[in-house]
mmCIF file of C-alpha atoms and ligand atoms in Angstrom:
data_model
loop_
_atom_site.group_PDB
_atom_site.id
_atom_site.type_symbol
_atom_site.label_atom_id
_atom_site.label_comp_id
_atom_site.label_asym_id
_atom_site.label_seq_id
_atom_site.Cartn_x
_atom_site.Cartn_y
_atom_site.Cartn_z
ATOM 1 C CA UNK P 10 5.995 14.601 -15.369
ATOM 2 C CA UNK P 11 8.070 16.981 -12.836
ATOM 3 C CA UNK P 12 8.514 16.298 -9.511
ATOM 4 C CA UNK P 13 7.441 19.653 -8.594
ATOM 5 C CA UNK P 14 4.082 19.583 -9.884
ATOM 6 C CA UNK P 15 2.097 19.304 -7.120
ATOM 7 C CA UNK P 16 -0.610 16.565 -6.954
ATOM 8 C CA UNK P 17 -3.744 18.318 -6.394
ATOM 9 C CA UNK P 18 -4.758 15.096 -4.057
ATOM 10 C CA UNK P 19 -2.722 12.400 -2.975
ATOM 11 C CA UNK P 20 -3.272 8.657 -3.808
ATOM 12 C CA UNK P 21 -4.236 6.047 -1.713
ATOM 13 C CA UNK P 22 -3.540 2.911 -3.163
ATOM 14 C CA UNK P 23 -6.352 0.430 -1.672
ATOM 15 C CA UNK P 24 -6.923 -3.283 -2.444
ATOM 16 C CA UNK P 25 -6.326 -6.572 -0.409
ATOM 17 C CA UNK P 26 -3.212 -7.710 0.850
ATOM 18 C CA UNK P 27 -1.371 -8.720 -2.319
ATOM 19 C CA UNK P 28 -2.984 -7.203 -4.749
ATOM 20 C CA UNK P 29 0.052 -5.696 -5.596
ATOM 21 C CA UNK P 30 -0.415 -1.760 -3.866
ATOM 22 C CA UNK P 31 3.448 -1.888 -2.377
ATOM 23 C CA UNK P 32 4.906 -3.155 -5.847
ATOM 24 C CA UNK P 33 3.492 -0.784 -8.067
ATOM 25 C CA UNK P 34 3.645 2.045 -5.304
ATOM 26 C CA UNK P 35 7.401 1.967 -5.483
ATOM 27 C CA UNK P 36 7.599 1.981 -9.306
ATOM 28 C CA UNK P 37 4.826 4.863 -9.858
ATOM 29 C CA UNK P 38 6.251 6.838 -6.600
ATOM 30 C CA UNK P 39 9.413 7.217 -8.023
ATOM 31 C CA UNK P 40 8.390 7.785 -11.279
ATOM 32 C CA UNK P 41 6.578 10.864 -9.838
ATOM 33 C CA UNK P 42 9.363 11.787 -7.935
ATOM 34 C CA UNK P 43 7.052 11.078 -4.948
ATOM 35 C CA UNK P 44 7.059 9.467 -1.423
ATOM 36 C CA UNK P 45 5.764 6.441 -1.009
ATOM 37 C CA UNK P 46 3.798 6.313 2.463
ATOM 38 C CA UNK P 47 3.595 2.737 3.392
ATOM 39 C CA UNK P 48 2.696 2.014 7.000
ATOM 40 C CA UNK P 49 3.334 -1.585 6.594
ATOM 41 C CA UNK P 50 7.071 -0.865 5.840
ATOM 42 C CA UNK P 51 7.317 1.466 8.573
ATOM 43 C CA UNK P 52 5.749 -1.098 11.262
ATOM 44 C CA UNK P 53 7.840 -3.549 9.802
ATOM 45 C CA UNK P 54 10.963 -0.922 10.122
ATOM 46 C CA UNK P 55 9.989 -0.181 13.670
ATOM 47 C CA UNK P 56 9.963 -3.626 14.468
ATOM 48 C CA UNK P 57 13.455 -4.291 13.459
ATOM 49 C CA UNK P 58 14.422 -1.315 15.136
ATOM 50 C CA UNK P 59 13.303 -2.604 19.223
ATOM 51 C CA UNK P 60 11.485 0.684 19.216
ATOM 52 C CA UNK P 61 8.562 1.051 21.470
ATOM 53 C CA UNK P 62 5.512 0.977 18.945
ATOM 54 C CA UNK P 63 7.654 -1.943 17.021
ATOM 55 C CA UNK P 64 7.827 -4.088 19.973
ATOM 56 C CA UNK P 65 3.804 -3.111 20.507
ATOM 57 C CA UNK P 66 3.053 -3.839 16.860
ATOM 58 C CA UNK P 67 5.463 -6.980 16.399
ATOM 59 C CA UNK P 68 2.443 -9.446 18.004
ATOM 60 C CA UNK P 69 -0.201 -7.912 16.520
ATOM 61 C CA UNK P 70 1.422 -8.149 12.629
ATOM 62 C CA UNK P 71 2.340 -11.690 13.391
ATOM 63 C CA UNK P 72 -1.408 -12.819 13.795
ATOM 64 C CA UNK P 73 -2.289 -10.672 11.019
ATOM 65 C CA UNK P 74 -4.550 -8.397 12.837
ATOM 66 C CA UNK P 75 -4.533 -4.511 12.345
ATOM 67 C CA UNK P 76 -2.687 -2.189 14.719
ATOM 68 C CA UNK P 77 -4.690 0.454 16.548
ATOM 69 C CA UNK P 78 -5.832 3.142 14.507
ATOM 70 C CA UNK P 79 -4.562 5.487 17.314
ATOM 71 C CA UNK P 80 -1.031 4.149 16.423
ATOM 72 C CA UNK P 81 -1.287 4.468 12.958
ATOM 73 C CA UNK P 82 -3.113 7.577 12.401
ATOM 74 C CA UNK P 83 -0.069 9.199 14.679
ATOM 75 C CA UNK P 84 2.491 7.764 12.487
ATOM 76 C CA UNK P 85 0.711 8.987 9.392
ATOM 77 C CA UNK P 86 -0.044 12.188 10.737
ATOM 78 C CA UNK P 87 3.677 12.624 11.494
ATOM 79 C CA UNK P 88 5.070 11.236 8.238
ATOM 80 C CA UNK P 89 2.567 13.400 5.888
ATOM 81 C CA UNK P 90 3.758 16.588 7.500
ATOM 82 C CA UNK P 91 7.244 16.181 6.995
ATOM 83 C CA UNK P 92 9.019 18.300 3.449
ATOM 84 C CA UNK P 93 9.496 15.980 0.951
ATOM 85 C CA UNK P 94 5.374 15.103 1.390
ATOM 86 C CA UNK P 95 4.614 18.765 0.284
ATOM 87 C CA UNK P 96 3.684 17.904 -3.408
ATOM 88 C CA UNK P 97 2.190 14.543 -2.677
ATOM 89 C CA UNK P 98 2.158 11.304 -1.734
ATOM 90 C CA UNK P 99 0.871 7.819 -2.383
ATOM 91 C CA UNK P 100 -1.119 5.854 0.411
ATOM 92 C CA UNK P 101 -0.243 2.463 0.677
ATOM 93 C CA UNK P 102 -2.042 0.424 3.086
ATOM 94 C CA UNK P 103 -3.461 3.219 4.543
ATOM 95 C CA UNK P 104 -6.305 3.924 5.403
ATOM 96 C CA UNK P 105 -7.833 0.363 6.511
ATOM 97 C CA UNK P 106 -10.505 1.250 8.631
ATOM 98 C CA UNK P 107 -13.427 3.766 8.453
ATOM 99 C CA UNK P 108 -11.933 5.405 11.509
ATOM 100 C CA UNK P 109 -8.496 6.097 9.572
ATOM 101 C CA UNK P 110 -10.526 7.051 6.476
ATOM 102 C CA UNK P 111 -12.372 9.673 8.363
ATOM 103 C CA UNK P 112 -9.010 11.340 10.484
ATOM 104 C CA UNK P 113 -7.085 11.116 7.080
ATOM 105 C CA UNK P 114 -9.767 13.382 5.479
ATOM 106 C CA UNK P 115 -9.931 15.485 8.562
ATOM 107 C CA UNK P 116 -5.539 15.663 8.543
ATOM 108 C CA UNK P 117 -6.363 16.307 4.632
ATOM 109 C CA UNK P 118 -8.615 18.978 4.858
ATOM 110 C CA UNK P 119 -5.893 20.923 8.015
ATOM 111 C CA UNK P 120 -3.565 20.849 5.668
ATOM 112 C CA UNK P 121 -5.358 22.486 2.354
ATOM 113 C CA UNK P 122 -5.879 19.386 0.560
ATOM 114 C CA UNK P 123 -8.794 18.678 -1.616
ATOM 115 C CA UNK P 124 -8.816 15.261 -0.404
ATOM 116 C CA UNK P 125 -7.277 11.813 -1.568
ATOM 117 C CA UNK P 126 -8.484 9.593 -5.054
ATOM 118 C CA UNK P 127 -8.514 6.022 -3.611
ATOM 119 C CA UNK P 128 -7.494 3.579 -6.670
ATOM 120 C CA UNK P 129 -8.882 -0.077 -5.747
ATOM 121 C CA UNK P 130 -7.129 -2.898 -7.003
ATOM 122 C CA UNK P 131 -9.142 -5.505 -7.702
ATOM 123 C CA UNK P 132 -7.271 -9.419 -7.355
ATOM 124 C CA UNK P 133 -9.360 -12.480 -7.434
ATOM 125 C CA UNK P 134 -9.031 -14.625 -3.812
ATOM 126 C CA UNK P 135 -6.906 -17.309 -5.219
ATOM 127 C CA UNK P 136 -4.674 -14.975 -7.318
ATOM 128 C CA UNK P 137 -4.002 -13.162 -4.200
ATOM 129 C CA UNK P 138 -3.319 -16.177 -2.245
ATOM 130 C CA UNK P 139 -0.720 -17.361 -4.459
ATOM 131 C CA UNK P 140 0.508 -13.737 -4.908
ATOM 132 C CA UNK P 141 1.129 -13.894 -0.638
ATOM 133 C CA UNK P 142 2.823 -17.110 -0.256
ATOM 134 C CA UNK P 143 5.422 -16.596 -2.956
ATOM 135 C CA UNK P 144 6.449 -12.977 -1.884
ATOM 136 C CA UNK P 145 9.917 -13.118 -1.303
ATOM 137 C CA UNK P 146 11.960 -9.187 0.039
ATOM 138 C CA UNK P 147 15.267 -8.010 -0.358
ATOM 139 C CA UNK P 148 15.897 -7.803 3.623
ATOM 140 C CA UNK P 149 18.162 -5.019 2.513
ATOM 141 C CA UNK P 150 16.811 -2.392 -0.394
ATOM 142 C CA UNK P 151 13.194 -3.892 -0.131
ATOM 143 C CA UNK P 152 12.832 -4.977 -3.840
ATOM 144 C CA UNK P 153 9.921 -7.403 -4.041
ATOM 145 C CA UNK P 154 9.673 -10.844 -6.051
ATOM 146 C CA UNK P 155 7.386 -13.450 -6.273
ATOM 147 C CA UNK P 156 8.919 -17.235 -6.634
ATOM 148 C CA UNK P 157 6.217 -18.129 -9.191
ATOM 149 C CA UNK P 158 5.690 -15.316 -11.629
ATOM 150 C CA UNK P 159 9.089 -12.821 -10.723
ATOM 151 C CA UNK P 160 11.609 -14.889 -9.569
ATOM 152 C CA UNK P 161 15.203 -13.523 -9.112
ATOM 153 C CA UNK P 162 18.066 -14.433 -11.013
ATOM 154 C CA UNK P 163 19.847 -16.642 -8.646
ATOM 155 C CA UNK P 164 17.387 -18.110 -6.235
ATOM 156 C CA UNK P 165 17.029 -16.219 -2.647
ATOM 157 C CA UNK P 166 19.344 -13.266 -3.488
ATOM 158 C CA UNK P 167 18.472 -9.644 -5.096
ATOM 159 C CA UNK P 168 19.122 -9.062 -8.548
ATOM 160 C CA UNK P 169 19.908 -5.647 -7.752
ATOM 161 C CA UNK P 170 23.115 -5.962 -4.990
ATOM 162 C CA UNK P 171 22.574 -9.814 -3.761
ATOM 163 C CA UNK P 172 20.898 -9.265 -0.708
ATOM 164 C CA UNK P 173 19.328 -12.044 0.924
ATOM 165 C CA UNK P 174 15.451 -12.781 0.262
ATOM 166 C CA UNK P 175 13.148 -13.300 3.045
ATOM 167 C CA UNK P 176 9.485 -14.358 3.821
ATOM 168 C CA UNK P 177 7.423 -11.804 5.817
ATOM 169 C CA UNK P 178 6.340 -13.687 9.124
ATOM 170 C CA UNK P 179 2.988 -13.025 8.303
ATOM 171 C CA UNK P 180 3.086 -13.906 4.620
ATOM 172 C CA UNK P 181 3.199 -17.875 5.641
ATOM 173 C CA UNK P 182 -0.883 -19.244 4.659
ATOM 174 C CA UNK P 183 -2.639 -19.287 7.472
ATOM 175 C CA UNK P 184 -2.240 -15.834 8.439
ATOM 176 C CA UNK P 185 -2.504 -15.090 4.831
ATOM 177 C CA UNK P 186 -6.342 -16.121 5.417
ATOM 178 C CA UNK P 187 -6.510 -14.142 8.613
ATOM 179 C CA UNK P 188 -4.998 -10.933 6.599
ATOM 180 C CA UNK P 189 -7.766 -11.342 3.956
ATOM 181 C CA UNK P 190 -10.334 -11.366 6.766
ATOM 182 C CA UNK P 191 -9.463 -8.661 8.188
ATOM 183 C CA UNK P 192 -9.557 -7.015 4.752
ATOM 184 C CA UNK P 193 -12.904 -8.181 4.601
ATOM 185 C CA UNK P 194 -14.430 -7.145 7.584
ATOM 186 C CA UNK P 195 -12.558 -3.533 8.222
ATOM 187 C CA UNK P 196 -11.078 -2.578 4.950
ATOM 188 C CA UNK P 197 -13.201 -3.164 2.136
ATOM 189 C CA UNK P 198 -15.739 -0.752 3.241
ATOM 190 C CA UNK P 199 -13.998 1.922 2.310
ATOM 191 C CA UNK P 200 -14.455 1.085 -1.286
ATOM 192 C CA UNK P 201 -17.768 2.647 -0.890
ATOM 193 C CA UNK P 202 -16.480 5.100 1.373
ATOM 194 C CA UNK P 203 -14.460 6.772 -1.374
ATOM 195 C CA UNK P 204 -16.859 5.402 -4.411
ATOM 196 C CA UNK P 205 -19.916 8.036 -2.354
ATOM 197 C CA UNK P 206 -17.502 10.976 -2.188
ATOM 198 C CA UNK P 207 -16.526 10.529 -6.575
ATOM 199 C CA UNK P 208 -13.182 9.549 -5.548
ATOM 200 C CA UNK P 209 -12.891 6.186 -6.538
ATOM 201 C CA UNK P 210 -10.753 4.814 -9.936
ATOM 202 C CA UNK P 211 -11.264 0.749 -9.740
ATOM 203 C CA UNK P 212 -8.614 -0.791 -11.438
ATOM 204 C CA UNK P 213 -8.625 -4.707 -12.605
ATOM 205 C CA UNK P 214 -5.602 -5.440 -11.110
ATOM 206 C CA UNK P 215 -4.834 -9.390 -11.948
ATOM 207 C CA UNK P 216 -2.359 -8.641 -15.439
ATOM 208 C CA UNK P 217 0.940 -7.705 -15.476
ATOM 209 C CA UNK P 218 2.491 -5.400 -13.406
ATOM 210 C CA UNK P 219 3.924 -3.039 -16.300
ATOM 211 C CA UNK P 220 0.731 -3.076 -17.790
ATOM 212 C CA UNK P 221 -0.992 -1.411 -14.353
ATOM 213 C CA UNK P 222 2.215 0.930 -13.881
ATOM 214 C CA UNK P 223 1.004 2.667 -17.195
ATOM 215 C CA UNK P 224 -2.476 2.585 -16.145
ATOM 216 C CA UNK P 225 -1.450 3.998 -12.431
ATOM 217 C CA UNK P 226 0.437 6.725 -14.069
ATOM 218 C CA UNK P 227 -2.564 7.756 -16.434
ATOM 219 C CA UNK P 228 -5.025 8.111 -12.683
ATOM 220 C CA UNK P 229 -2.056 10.028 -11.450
ATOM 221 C CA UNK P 230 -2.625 12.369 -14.331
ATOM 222 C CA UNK P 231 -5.897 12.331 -13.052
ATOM 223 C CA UNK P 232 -4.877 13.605 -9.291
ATOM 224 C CA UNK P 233 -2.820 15.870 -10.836
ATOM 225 C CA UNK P 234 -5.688 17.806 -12.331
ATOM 226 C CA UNK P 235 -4.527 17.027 -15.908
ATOM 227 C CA UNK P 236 -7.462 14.507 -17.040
ATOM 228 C CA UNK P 237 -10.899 14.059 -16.102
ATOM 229 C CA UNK P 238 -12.570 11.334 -16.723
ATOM 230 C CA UNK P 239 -12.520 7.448 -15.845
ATOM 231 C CA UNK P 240 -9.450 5.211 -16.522
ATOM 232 C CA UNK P 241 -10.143 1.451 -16.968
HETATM 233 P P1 LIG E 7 1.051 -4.491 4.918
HETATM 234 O O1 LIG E 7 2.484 -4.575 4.584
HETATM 235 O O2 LIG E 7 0.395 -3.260 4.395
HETATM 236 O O3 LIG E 7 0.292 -5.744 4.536
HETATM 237 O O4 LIG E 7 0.949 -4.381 6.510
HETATM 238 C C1 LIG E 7 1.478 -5.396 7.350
HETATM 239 C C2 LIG E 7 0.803 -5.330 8.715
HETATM 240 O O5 LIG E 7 1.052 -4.057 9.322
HETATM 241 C C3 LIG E 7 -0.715 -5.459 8.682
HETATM 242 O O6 LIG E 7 -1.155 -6.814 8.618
HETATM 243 C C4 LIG E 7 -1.070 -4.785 9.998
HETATM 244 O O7 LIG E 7 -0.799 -5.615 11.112
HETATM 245 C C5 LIG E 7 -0.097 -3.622 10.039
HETATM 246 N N1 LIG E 7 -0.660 -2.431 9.356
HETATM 247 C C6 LIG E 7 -0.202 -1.842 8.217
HETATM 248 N N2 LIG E 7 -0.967 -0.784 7.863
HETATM 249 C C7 LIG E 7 -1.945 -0.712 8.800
HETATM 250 C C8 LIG E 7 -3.056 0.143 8.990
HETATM 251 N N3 LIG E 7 -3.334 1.148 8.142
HETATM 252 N N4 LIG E 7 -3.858 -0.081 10.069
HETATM 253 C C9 LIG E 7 -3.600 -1.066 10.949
HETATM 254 N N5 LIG E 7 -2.584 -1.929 10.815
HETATM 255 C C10 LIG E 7 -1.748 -1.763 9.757
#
């Protein structure tokens, strides 16, 4: 696939907390020589940066609530305009409320675009519990393992330059469970959301992570115009 075919509507990759959105939207963003739009990553890099919405965010992350959708519609808003967005873009962790599903359309729709195709990864509650608590990050190129099923080479350092792994603060268990809640309560709707508009793929998302990457790359054939039709 070229990088300059243009999507003909961006993905949003939408699922609970570890059901593995981030992981695979690396691999199939830069496999589609596409951006990856992850708002968690960019609260998390505006944390470590002091900025003003990181220090405003920090608190709020750590209890495993949501930020305010003011904040992160802004951010998105921002980052979706900018060049290297022009041909498309996967969503990743965005959007997470029915308010930030309803300004993304809006921001969609400004800027010519048909709309999004939400893919929902489906992870049973255990599977994504133990997915959670063994997440392990490069702190410095962002890889991701898991201690259980993807461990690294040498234990705590990056296969790929050595870098030191680290636990997100709010990967520890119990605000695992208050994560999931929140997915519950604010995010899941929008399953239906995008189901009632015929942009909805659902993908059973609890096998191996090469085996979704092809299947993610087949619905991105899909949002490319290329294939109609339901993937499984
Ligand atoms: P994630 O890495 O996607 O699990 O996001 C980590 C944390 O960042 C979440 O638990 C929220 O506190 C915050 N966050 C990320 N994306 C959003 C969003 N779309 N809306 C509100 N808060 C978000």
């Amino acid at each position: 696939m070229e990088s300059r075919d243009k999507l003909a509507r961006p993905l949003i990759f939408l699922g609970p907390p570890g059901a593995g959105k981030g992981t695979q939207a690396r691999v199939v963003a830069e496999r589609l020589g596409i951006p990856q739009v992850s708002t968690g990553d960019m609260f998390r890099d505006h944390v470590q940066r002091g900025t003003e919405l990181g220090r405003g965010a920090k608190a709020v992350m750590e209890r495993g609530e949501l930020v305010s959708d003011e904040t992160v519609v802004a951010m998105v808003a921002d980052r979706i305009g900018q060049p290297d967005c022009a041909h498309g873009f996967i969503l990743d962790g965005f959007p997470r409320t029915a308010t930030q599903a309803e300004r993304l359309e809006a921001l969609l729709r400004e800027r010519g675009w048909e709309g999004a195709l939400a893919v929902n990864f489906a992870v049973s509650y255990n599977e994504l519990i133990r997915r959670l608590t063994g997440r392990r990050t490069c702190s410095v190129c962002g890889e991701i393992y898991n201690i259980h099923f993807r461990p690294p080479k040498v234990a705590g350092r990056c296969d790929r330059e050595g870098g030191e792994l680290v636990q997100r603060a709010d990967d520890r268990e119990e605000v695992v469970r208050q994560r999931l809640e929140e997915y519950e309560r604010k995010t899941r709707p929008l399953v239906d959301f995008y189901r009632q508009r015929g942009a909805l793929v659902e993908l059973e998302a609890n096998g191996q992570p090469e085996e979704l990457t092809s299947r993610l790359l087949a619905v991105a054939l899909l949002a490319l115009g290329l294939l109609d039709g339901r993937v499984s």
